[in-house]
Short mmCIF file of C-alpha atoms in Angstrom, two decimals:
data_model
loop_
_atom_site.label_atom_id
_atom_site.label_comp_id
_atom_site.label_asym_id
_atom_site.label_seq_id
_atom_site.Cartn_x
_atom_site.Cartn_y
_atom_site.Cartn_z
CA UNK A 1 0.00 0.00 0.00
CA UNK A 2 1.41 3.58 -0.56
CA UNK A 3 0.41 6.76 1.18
CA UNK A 4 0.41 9.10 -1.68
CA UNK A 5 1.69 8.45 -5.88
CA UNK A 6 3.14 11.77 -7.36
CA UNK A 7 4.36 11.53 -10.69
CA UNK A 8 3.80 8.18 -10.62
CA UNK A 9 6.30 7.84 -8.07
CA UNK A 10 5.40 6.42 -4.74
CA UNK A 11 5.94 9.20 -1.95
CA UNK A 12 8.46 7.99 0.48
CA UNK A 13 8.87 9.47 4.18
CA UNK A 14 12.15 10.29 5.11
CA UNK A 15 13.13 10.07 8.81
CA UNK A 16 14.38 13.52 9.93
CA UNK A 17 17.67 13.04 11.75
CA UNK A 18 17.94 12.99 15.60
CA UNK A 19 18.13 16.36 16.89
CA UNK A 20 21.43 16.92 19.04
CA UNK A 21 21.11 16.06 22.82
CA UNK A 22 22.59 17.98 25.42
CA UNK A 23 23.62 15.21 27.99
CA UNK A 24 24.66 15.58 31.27
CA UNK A 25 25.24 14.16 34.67
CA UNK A 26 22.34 14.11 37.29
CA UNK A 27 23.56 13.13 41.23
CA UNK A 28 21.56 11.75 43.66
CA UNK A 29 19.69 14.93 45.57
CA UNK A 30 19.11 18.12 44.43
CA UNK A 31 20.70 19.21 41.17
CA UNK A 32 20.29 22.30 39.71
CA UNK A 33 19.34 22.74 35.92
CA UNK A 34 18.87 25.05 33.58
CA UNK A 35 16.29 24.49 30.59
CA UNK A 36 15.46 26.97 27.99
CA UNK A 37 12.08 27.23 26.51
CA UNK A 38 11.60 27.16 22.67
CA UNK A 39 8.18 27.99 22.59
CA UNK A 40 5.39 27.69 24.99
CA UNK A 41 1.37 28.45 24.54
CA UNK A 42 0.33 32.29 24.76
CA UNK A 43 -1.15 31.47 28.32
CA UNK A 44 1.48 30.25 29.81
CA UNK A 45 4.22 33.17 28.85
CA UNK A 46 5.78 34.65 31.72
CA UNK A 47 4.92 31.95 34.35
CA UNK A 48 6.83 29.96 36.74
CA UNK A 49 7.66 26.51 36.11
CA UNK A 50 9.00 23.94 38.17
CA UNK A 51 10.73 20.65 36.73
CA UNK A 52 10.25 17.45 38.55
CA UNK A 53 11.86 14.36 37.31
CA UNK A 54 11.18 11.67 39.67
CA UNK A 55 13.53 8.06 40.44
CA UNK A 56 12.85 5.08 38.16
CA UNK A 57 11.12 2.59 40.41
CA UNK A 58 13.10 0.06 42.17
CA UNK A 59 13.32 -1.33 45.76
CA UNK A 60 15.51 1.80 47.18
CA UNK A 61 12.35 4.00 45.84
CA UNK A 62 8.82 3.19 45.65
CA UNK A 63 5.87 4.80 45.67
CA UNK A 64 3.04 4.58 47.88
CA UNK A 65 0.49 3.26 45.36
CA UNK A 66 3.19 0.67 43.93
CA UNK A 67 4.54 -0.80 47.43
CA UNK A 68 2.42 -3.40 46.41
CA UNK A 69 4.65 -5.00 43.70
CA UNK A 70 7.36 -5.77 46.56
CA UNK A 71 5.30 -8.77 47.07
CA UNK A 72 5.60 -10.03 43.59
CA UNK A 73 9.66 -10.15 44.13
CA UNK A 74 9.39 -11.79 47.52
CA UNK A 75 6.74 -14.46 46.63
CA UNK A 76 7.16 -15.90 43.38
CA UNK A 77 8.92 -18.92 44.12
CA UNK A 78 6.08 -19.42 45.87
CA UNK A 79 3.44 -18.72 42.95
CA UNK A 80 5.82 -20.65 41.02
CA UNK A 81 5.35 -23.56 43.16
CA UNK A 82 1.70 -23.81 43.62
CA UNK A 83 1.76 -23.66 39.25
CA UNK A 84 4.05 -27.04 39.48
CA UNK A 85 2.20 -28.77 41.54
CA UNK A 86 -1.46 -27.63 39.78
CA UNK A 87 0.50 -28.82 36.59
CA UNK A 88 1.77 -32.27 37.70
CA UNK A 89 -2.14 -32.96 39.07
CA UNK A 90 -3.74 -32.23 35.59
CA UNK A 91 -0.58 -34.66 34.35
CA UNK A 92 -1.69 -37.24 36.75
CA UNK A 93 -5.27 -36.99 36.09
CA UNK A 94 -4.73 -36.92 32.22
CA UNK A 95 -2.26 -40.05 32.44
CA UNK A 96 -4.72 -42.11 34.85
CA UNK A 97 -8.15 -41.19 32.23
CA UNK A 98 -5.65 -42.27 29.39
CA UNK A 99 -5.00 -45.83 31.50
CA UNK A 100 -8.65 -46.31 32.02
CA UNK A 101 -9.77 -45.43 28.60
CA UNK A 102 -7.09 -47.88 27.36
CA UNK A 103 -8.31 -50.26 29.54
CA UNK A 104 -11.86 -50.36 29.21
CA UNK A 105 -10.86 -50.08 25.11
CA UNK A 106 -8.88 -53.71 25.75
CA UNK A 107 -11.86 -54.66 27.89
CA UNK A 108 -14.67 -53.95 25.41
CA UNK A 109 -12.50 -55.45 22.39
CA UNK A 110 -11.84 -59.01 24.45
CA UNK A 111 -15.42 -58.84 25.44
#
């Protein structure tokens, strides 16, 4: 499928290149940072901003909503478990309905 034929010519989109990052080095804390603005909606011109970049999540920082998740870390061995053995009972069950299918099969062929 094409997006749009000029000339007869199928339109191809070009990816821009990446624009230039400035990269830098953020410590644990309080680090100061300075951003300039390259445009911003009428509304908002002349009005204070403040930046608030937050710690990925991981067991040194969680959030209070999220604490939850520790659990999944601690107890999936656990979970784990409980899946084996659920998964070697429908084995068993499957391989003893097999047997007695086979059996009665034999049975009802001799008989």
């Amino acid at each position: 499928m094409m997006g749009e034929i000029v000339d007869g010519q199928a339109a191809m989109w070009v990816q821009p290149p990446p624009e230039p990052r400035t990269e830098f080095m953020l410590y644990p804390g309080l680090n100061r940072v300075r951003l300039k603005v390259t445009s911003v909606d009428p509304a908002l011109v002349g009005e204070a901003v403040q930046v608030r970049i937050e710690a990925p999540l991981s067991l040194k920082n969680a959030k209070p909503n999220t604490v939850w998740l520790f659990w999944g870390l601690v107890l999936w061995p656990v979970f784990a478990f409980i899946q084996i053995v659920w998964a070697l009972v429908l084995i068993g069950a499957t391989w003893i309905k097999s047997r007695r299918l086979a059996a009665l099969r034999t049975e009802r062929a001799s008989g």
